[in-house]
Amino acid sequence: MTLPMDKHLVETRLESRELLKGSFLHAFEDVVRLPDGSTATREYVVHPGAVMMIPLIEDANGACRVVLERQFRYPVGRVMVEFPAGKLDPGEAIQVCAERELREETGYSAKEWARAGMMHPVIAYSTECIDVWFARGLTVGEQQLDTGEFLEVFTATPDELLQWCFESKVTDAKTLTGALWLQNMLSGSWQLQWQPSVGSAHSK
Amino acid sequence: MTLPMDKHLVETRLESRELLKGSFLHAFEDVVRLPDGSTATREYVVHPGAVMMIPLIEDANGACRVVLERQFRYPVGRVMVEFPAGKLDPGEAIQVCAERELREETGYSAKEWARAGMMHPVIAYSTECIDVWFARGLTVGEQQLDTGEFLEVFTATPDELLQWCFESKVTDAKTLTGALWLQNMLSGSWQLQWQPSVGSAHSK
């Protein structure tokens, strides 16, 4: 939402140096020119981008449920309830990534996909951007977790998920954003454009 | 939401070493014991915690508006529409921080406050937790921006904000979470417990 008249807000890069190259964290410190002409430093993490999936499934009566995960997240020291998500591989198309990650983490493949939007989880210190997708027409298969990845897959009704958001039992910001999308999609306020699977789910 | 029976998910710390102590980023690499007894490393940023405010204001007809900011966020390279937020000072109580940050960033003081809940913006690689508060009964004063801080304050209707979320014009995850809270608070689905200002807004 940067506009042509935003010069009084924009910061521009003067220098950049690598602060840290870990096995996961890749951090930089840049010197930037501020809108008033002075300089400041900005420290941030570079992230490859990710995709989150809101998988819709019907119960025996045709009522909507969503597929969720429970996973221990070490930095926050607790088991989190989350929508499935994963990082983009280099050069990977976003829908291909979404289909791959859904299959690997949950075992589900989806016949139809709809891109909802995107979010930036941590604009103060990371470049990370998460694309948000809905998936429907699920068929179940085998989970293919990475080595060292431990998570549980379960389903819940939208009302249960929203109640957990209200009670701070769900606190993962991407999943809270997914709940906003789910609520407005189900009420008909926010429309989706569905498209077929690109089929990567079966290509590996 | 970690439960007593979650031993098959929980990771425990074996060792910890500092990877980076920047002027802002403070990163660690820990060796952890996985649920199956094997070990892995976890890299993450330690964050002091933050608070986000959803400030409610009435227009001349008594209709609800919210106070928002436009601010350039260097890591994502764009001007973002956000609810006001700020980091906790060491030892600072959360409501005191909320009142201080609202006053400094927007100039507004609020007569009443309600804690909504909390969110973790980036559970894969940061300890950051953001407390979510509503504020109402606003009176206007002077902005007190930090040196090098440039932002615009404006107001919008809840419908405008929700439309921007739908259109990915608002992509900041904390603000998307705030939109979920706002929508459910206004519909009456999610109730708040209001309490008076603790008065820090006038103590400095």
Coordinates of C-alpha atoms in Angstrom, one line a residue:
Chain A
M1 CA 0.0 0.0 0.0
T2 CA 3.0 2.3 -0.5
L3 CA 1.7 5.3 -2.5
P4 CA 3.6 7.8 -4.8
M5 CA 3.1 10.5 -2.1
D6 CA 4.8 8.4 0.6
K7 CA 8.3 9.9 0.3
H8 CA 7.9 11.3 3.9
L9 CA 7.7 7.7 5.2
V10 CA 10.1 5.6 3.0
E11 CA 13.5 4.5 4.1
T12 CA 16.2 3.6 1.5
R13 CA 19.2 1.3 1.8
L14 CA 22.7 2.7 1.9
E15 CA 24.7 -0.3 3.0
S16 CA 24.0 -3.9 4.0
R17 CA 26.1 -6.4 5.9
E18 CA 25.5 -10.0 6.9
L19 CA 25.1 -10.4 10.7
L20 CA 24.5 -14.1 10.9
K21 CA 24.3 -17.1 8.6
G22 CA 22.9 -20.0 10.7
S23 CA 21.5 -23.2 9.5
F24 CA 18.1 -21.5 9.5
L25 CA 18.4 -17.8 10.6
H26 CA 20.0 -15.5 8.0
A27 CA 20.2 -12.0 9.4
F28 CA 21.4 -8.6 8.1
E29 CA 22.1 -5.2 9.3
D30 CA 21.5 -2.4 6.9
V31 CA 22.2 1.3 7.1
V32 CA 19.2 3.3 5.8
R33 CA 18.4 6.8 4.9
L34 CA 15.4 8.1 6.9
P35 CA 12.8 10.4 5.4
D36 CA 14.5 13.4 7.1
G37 CA 17.9 12.7 5.6
S38 CA 19.4 11.2 8.7
T39 CA 20.6 7.6 8.9
A40 CA 19.7 4.6 11.1
T41 CA 20.4 0.9 11.2
R42 CA 17.8 -1.9 10.6
E43 CA 18.4 -5.5 11.7
Y44 CA 16.3 -8.2 10.1
V45 CA 16.0 -11.8 9.2
V46 CA 15.7 -12.9 5.5
H47 CA 13.1 -15.6 5.0
P48 CA 12.2 -17.6 1.8
G49 CA 8.5 -17.1 2.2
A50 CA 5.8 -19.6 3.2
V51 CA 2.3 -20.8 2.5
M52 CA -0.5 -21.6 4.9
M53 CA -3.4 -23.8 4.0
I54 CA -7.0 -23.7 5.3
P55 CA -8.2 -27.3 4.4
L56 CA -12.0 -27.7 4.4
I57 CA -13.5 -31.1 5.0
E58 CA -17.1 -32.2 5.4
D59 CA -18.4 -34.4 8.2
A60 CA -21.0 -37.2 7.6
N61 CA -23.8 -34.7 7.7
G62 CA -22.1 -32.3 5.2
A63 CA -21.1 -29.8 7.9
C64 CA -17.8 -28.0 7.4
R65 CA -14.7 -28.9 9.4
V66 CA -11.1 -27.7 9.1
V67 CA -7.9 -29.7 9.3
L68 CA -5.5 -28.4 12.0
E69 CA -2.3 -29.5 13.6
R70 CA -0.9 -29.6 17.1
Q71 CA 2.9 -29.1 17.1
F72 CA 5.4 -28.2 19.8
R73 CA 7.0 -24.9 18.9
Y74 CA 10.3 -24.6 20.7
P75 CA 10.8 -20.8 20.7
V76 CA 7.4 -20.3 22.5
G77 CA 7.8 -23.5 24.6
R78 CA 4.3 -24.9 24.0
V79 CA 2.2 -27.1 21.8
M80 CA 0.4 -24.8 19.3
V81 CA -2.8 -25.4 17.3
E82 CA -2.1 -24.3 13.8
F83 CA -3.3 -24.5 10.2
P84 CA -0.8 -26.5 8.1
A85 CA 2.0 -24.3 6.6
G86 CA 5.4 -24.7 5.2
K87 CA 8.4 -22.8 3.6
L88 CA 8.8 -22.4 -0.1
D89 CA 11.6 -24.4 -1.7
P90 CA 13.9 -22.3 -4.0
G91 CA 12.1 -21.6 -7.2
E92 CA 8.9 -23.4 -6.2
A93 CA 5.5 -22.1 -7.3
I94 CA 3.3 -21.2 -4.4
Q95 CA 0.4 -23.6 -5.2
V96 CA 2.9 -26.4 -5.8
C97 CA 4.3 -25.7 -2.4
A98 CA 0.8 -25.6 -0.8
E99 CA -0.1 -29.0 -2.3
R100 CA 3.2 -30.5 -1.3
E101 CA 3.2 -29.2 2.3
L102 CA -0.5 -30.2 2.8
R103 CA 0.3 -33.7 1.6
E104 CA 3.5 -34.1 3.6
E105 CA 2.2 -32.7 6.9
T106 CA -1.3 -34.0 6.9
G107 CA -1.5 -36.8 4.2
Y108 CA -4.4 -34.9 2.5
S109 CA -4.6 -34.0 -1.1
A110 CA -7.1 -31.5 -2.3
K111 CA -9.0 -31.4 -5.6
E112 CA -9.6 -27.6 -5.5
W113 CA -7.6 -24.6 -4.3
A114 CA -8.3 -20.9 -3.8
R115 CA -5.8 -18.2 -3.0
A116 CA -7.1 -16.0 -0.3
G117 CA -4.4 -13.4 0.3
M118 CA -1.2 -12.9 2.1
M119 CA 0.2 -11.8 5.4
H120 CA 3.5 -10.6 6.9
P121 CA 3.9 -12.1 10.3
V122 CA 6.7 -10.0 11.7
I123 CA 7.2 -6.7 9.8
A124 CA 9.6 -5.2 12.4
Y125 CA 12.4 -7.8 11.8
S126 CA 11.7 -10.3 9.1
T127 CA 11.1 -10.3 5.3
E128 CA 8.7 -13.3 5.8
C129 CA 5.5 -13.3 3.7
I130 CA 2.9 -16.1 4.1
D131 CA 0.5 -16.8 1.2
V132 CA -3.0 -17.9 2.4
W133 CA -4.8 -20.6 0.5
F134 CA -8.0 -22.6 1.0
A135 CA -8.2 -26.3 -0.1
R136 CA -11.3 -28.5 -0.5
G137 CA -12.2 -31.8 -2.0
L138 CA -9.8 -33.6 0.3
T139 CA -8.7 -37.2 -0.1
V140 CA -6.7 -38.9 2.6
G141 CA -3.2 -40.4 2.1
E142 CA 0.0 -41.0 4.0
Q143 CA 1.7 -38.3 6.1
Q144 CA 5.4 -37.8 5.0
L145 CA 6.9 -35.9 7.9
D146 CA 10.5 -34.6 7.8
T147 CA 13.0 -36.3 10.1
G148 CA 12.7 -34.7 13.5
E149 CA 9.2 -33.4 12.7
F150 CA 6.5 -34.4 15.2
L151 CA 2.9 -33.2 14.9
E152 CA -0.7 -34.4 15.3
V153 CA -3.4 -33.8 12.7
F154 CA -7.0 -33.3 13.8
T155 CA -10.2 -31.6 12.6
A156 CA -12.5 -29.1 14.3
T157 CA -15.6 -27.1 13.4
P158 CA -15.2 -23.5 12.5
D159 CA -17.1 -22.6 15.7
E160 CA -14.6 -24.5 17.8
L161 CA -11.7 -22.8 16.2
L162 CA -13.2 -19.4 16.7
Q163 CA -13.9 -20.1 20.4
W164 CA -10.3 -21.2 20.9
C165 CA -9.2 -17.9 19.3
F166 CA -11.4 -16.0 21.7
E167 CA -10.0 -17.9 24.7
S168 CA -6.4 -17.5 23.6
K169 CA -6.1 -21.3 23.2
V170 CA -5.1 -20.5 19.6
T171 CA -2.4 -17.8 19.6
D172 CA -0.5 -18.4 16.4
A173 CA -0.9 -15.2 14.4
K174 CA -1.1 -17.0 11.0
T175 CA -3.9 -19.3 12.3
L176 CA -5.7 -16.3 13.8
T177 CA -5.5 -14.7 10.4
G178 CA -6.8 -18.0 8.9
A179 CA -9.7 -17.8 11.3
L180 CA -10.6 -14.3 10.0
W181 CA -10.6 -15.7 6.5
L182 CA -12.6 -18.7 7.4
Q183 CA -15.3 -16.7 9.2
N184 CA -15.7 -14.3 6.4
M185 CA -15.6 -16.9 3.7
L186 CA -18.3 -19.0 5.5
S187 CA -20.6 -15.9 6.0
G188 CA -20.3 -15.2 2.3
S189 CA -18.7 -11.8 2.9
W190 CA -15.4 -12.8 1.3
Q191 CA -15.6 -14.6 -2.0
L192 CA -13.0 -17.1 -3.3
Q193 CA -12.0 -18.1 -6.8
W194 CA -11.6 -21.9 -6.8
Q195 CA -9.2 -23.6 -9.3
P196 CA -8.1 -27.2 -9.8
S197 CA -5.1 -28.8 -8.1
V198 CA -2.0 -28.4 -10.2
G199 CA -1.3 -32.0 -9.5
S200 CA 2.0 -31.8 -7.8
A201 CA 0.5 -33.8 -5.0
H202 CA 0.9 -36.9 -7.3
S203 CA 4.0 -36.0 -9.2
K204 CA 6.6 -37.0 -6.6
Chain B
M1 CA -2.5 -25.6 25.1
T2 CA 0.3 -28.1 26.0
L3 CA -1.4 -31.0 27.8
P4 CA -0.1 -33.5 30.3
M5 CA -0.3 -36.2 27.6
D6 CA 1.8 -34.2 25.1
K7 CA 5.1 -36.0 25.9
H8 CA 5.2 -37.4 22.3
L9 CA 5.4 -33.8 21.0
V10 CA 7.5 -31.8 23.5
E11 CA 11.2 -30.9 22.9
T12 CA 13.5 -30.2 25.8
R13 CA 16.6 -28.0 26.0
L14 CA 20.0 -29.7 26.3
E15 CA 22.3 -26.7 25.5
S16 CA 22.0 -23.1 24.5
R17 CA 24.5 -20.7 22.9
E18 CA 24.2 -17.1 21.8
L19 CA 24.4 -16.7 18.0
L20 CA 24.0 -13.0 17.7
K21 CA 23.7 -10.0 20.0
G22 CA 22.8 -7.1 17.7
S23 CA 21.4 -3.7 18.8
F24 CA 18.0 -5.3 18.2
L25 CA 18.2 -8.9 17.2
H26 CA 19.3 -11.4 20.0
A27 CA 19.5 -14.9 18.6
F28 CA 20.3 -18.3 20.1
E29 CA 21.0 -21.8 18.9
D30 CA 19.8 -24.5 21.3
V31 CA 20.4 -28.3 21.1
V32 CA 17.1 -30.0 22.0
R33 CA 16.0 -33.5 22.8
L34 CA 13.2 -34.6 20.4
P35 CA 10.3 -36.8 21.5
D36 CA 12.0 -39.9 20.0
G37 CA 15.2 -39.3 22.0
S38 CA 17.2 -38.0 19.1
T39 CA 18.6 -34.4 19.1
A40 CA 18.2 -31.4 16.8
T41 CA 19.1 -27.7 16.8
R42 CA 16.7 -24.8 17.1
E43 CA 17.7 -21.2 16.1
Y44 CA 15.5 -18.4 17.3
V45 CA 15.3 -14.8 18.3
V46 CA 14.5 -13.7 21.8
H47 CA 12.0 -10.8 22.0
P48 CA 10.9 -8.8 25.1
G49 CA 7.2 -9.0 24.2
A50 CA 4.9 -6.3 22.8
V51 CA 1.4 -5.0 23.1
M52 CA -1.1 -4.0 20.3
M53 CA -3.9 -1.6 20.8
I54 CA -7.3 -1.5 19.0
P55 CA -8.4 2.1 19.7
L56 CA -12.1 2.8 19.2
I57 CA -13.4 6.2 18.5
E58 CA -16.8 7.6 17.5
D59 CA -17.6 9.8 14.6
A60 CA -20.0 12.8 14.9
N61 CA -22.9 10.4 14.4
G62 CA -21.7 7.9 17.1
A63 CA -20.6 5.3 14.5
C64 CA -17.4 3.3 15.5
R65 CA -14.1 4.0 13.9
V66 CA -10.6 2.6 14.7
V67 CA -7.3 4.4 15.0
L68 CA -4.7 3.1 12.6
E69 CA -1.1 3.9 11.5
R70 CA 0.7 4.0 8.2
Q71 CA 4.4 3.2 8.7
F72 CA 7.2 2.1 6.3
R73 CA 8.5 -1.3 7.4
Y74 CA 12.0 -1.7 6.1
P75 CA 12.2 -5.6 6.2
V76 CA 9.1 -5.9 3.9
G77 CA 10.0 -2.7 1.9
R78 CA 6.5 -1.1 2.0
V79 CA 4.2 1.2 3.9
M80 CA 2.0 -0.9 6.2
V81 CA -1.4 -0.2 7.7
E82 CA -1.3 -1.3 11.3
F83 CA -2.9 -1.0 14.7
P84 CA -0.6 0.8 17.1
A85 CA 1.8 -1.4 18.9
G86 CA 5.1 -1.3 20.8
K87 CA 7.6 -3.3 22.7
L88 CA 7.5 -3.8 26.5
D89 CA 10.2 -1.9 28.5
P90 CA 12.0 -4.1 31.0
G91 CA 9.7 -4.7 34.0
E92 CA 6.9 -2.7 32.5
A93 CA 3.3 -3.8 33.2
I94 CA 1.4 -4.6 30.0
Q95 CA -1.4 -2.1 30.4
V96 CA 1.1 0.6 31.4
C97 CA 3.0 -0.2 28.1
A98 CA -0.3 -0.1 26.1
E99 CA -1.2 3.3 27.5
R100 CA 2.3 4.7 27.0
E101 CA 2.7 3.4 23.4
L102 CA -0.8 4.6 22.4
R103 CA 0.0 8.1 23.7
E104 CA 3.5 8.2 22.2
E105 CA 2.6 6.9 18.7
T106 CA -0.8 8.4 18.2
G107 CA -1.2 11.2 20.8
Y108 CA -4.4 9.5 22.1
S109 CA -5.1 8.7 25.8
A110 CA -8.0 6.2 26.6
K111 CA -10.3 6.3 29.6
E112 CA -11.1 2.5 29.4
W113 CA -9.1 -0.5 28.4
A114 CA -10.0 -4.2 27.9
R115 CA -7.5 -7.1 27.4
A116 CA -8.6 -9.2 24.5
G117 CA -6.0 -12.0 24.3
M118 CA -2.6 -12.7 22.9
M119 CA -0.8 -13.8 19.8
H120 CA 2.5 -15.3 18.8
P121 CA 3.5 -13.8 15.5
V122 CA 6.3 -16.1 14.5
I123 CA 6.4 -19.4 16.4
A124 CA 9.0 -21.0 14.2
Y125 CA 11.8 -18.6 15.1
S126 CA 11.0 -16.0 17.8
T127 CA 9.8 -16.0 21.4
E128 CA 7.7 -12.8 20.6
C129 CA 4.3 -12.6 22.2
I130 CA 1.9 -9.7 21.6
D131 CA -0.8 -8.9 24.0
V132 CA -4.0 -7.5 22.4
W133 CA -6.0 -4.7 24.0
F134 CA -9.0 -2.5 23.1
A135 CA -9.1 1.1 24.2
R136 CA -12.1 3.5 24.2
G137 CA -13.0 6.9 25.5
L138 CA -10.1 8.5 23.6
T139 CA -8.9 12.1 24.1
V140 CA -6.4 13.6 21.8
G141 CA -3.0 15.0 22.7
E142 CA 0.5 15.3 21.3
Q143 CA 2.3 12.5 19.5
Q144 CA 5.8 11.8 21.0
L145 CA 7.6 9.8 18.4
D146 CA 11.0 8.3 19.0
T147 CA 13.9 9.8 17.1
G148 CA 14.0 8.2 13.6
E149 CA 10.3 7.1 13.9
F150 CA 8.1 8.3 11.1
L151 CA 4.4 7.3 10.9
E152 CA 1.0 8.7 10.0
V153 CA -2.1 8.3 12.2
F154 CA -5.5 8.0 10.7
T155 CA -9.0 6.5 11.3
A156 CA -11.1 4.1 9.4
T157 CA -14.5 2.4 9.8
P158 CA -14.4 -1.3 10.7
D159 CA -15.9 -2.1 7.3
E160 CA -13.1 -0.3 5.5
L161 CA -10.5 -2.2 7.6
L162 CA -12.1 -5.5 6.9
Q163 CA -12.3 -4.8 3.1
W164 CA -8.5 -3.9 3.1
C165 CA -7.9 -7.3 4.9
F166 CA -9.8 -9.1 2.2
E167 CA -8.0 -7.2 -0.6
S168 CA -4.5 -7.9 1.0
K169 CA -4.0 -4.1 1.4
V170 CA -3.6 -4.9 5.1
T171 CA -1.1 -7.8 5.4
D172 CA 0.4 -7.2 8.9
A173 CA -0.5 -10.4 10.8
K174 CA -1.1 -8.6 14.1
T175 CA -3.5 -6.2 12.5
L176 CA -5.3 -9.0 10.7
T177 CA -5.7 -10.6 14.2
G178 CA -6.9 -7.3 15.5
A179 CA -9.5 -7.3 12.6
L180 CA -10.7 -10.7 13.8
W181 CA -11.1 -9.4 17.3
L182 CA -12.9 -6.2 16.1
Q183 CA -15.3 -8.1 13.9
N184 CA -16.3 -10.5 16.7
M185 CA -16.4 -7.8 19.4
L186 CA -18.7 -5.6 17.3
S187 CA -21.1 -8.5 16.5
G188 CA -21.3 -9.3 20.2
S189 CA -19.8 -12.8 19.7
W190 CA -16.7 -12.0 21.8
Q191 CA -17.3 -10.1 25.0
L192 CA -14.8 -7.7 26.6
Q193 CA -14.2 -6.8 30.3
W194 CA -13.6 -3.0 30.4
Q195 CA -11.5 -1.5 33.1
P196 CA -10.3 2.1 33.8
S197 CA -7.0 3.5 32.6
V198 CA -4.2 2.9 35.1
G199 CA -3.2 6.5 34.5
S200 CA 0.3 6.1 33.2
A201 CA -0.7 8.3 30.3
H202 CA -0.5 11.3 32.6
S203 CA 2.4 10.3 34.8
K204 CA 5.3 11.2 32.6

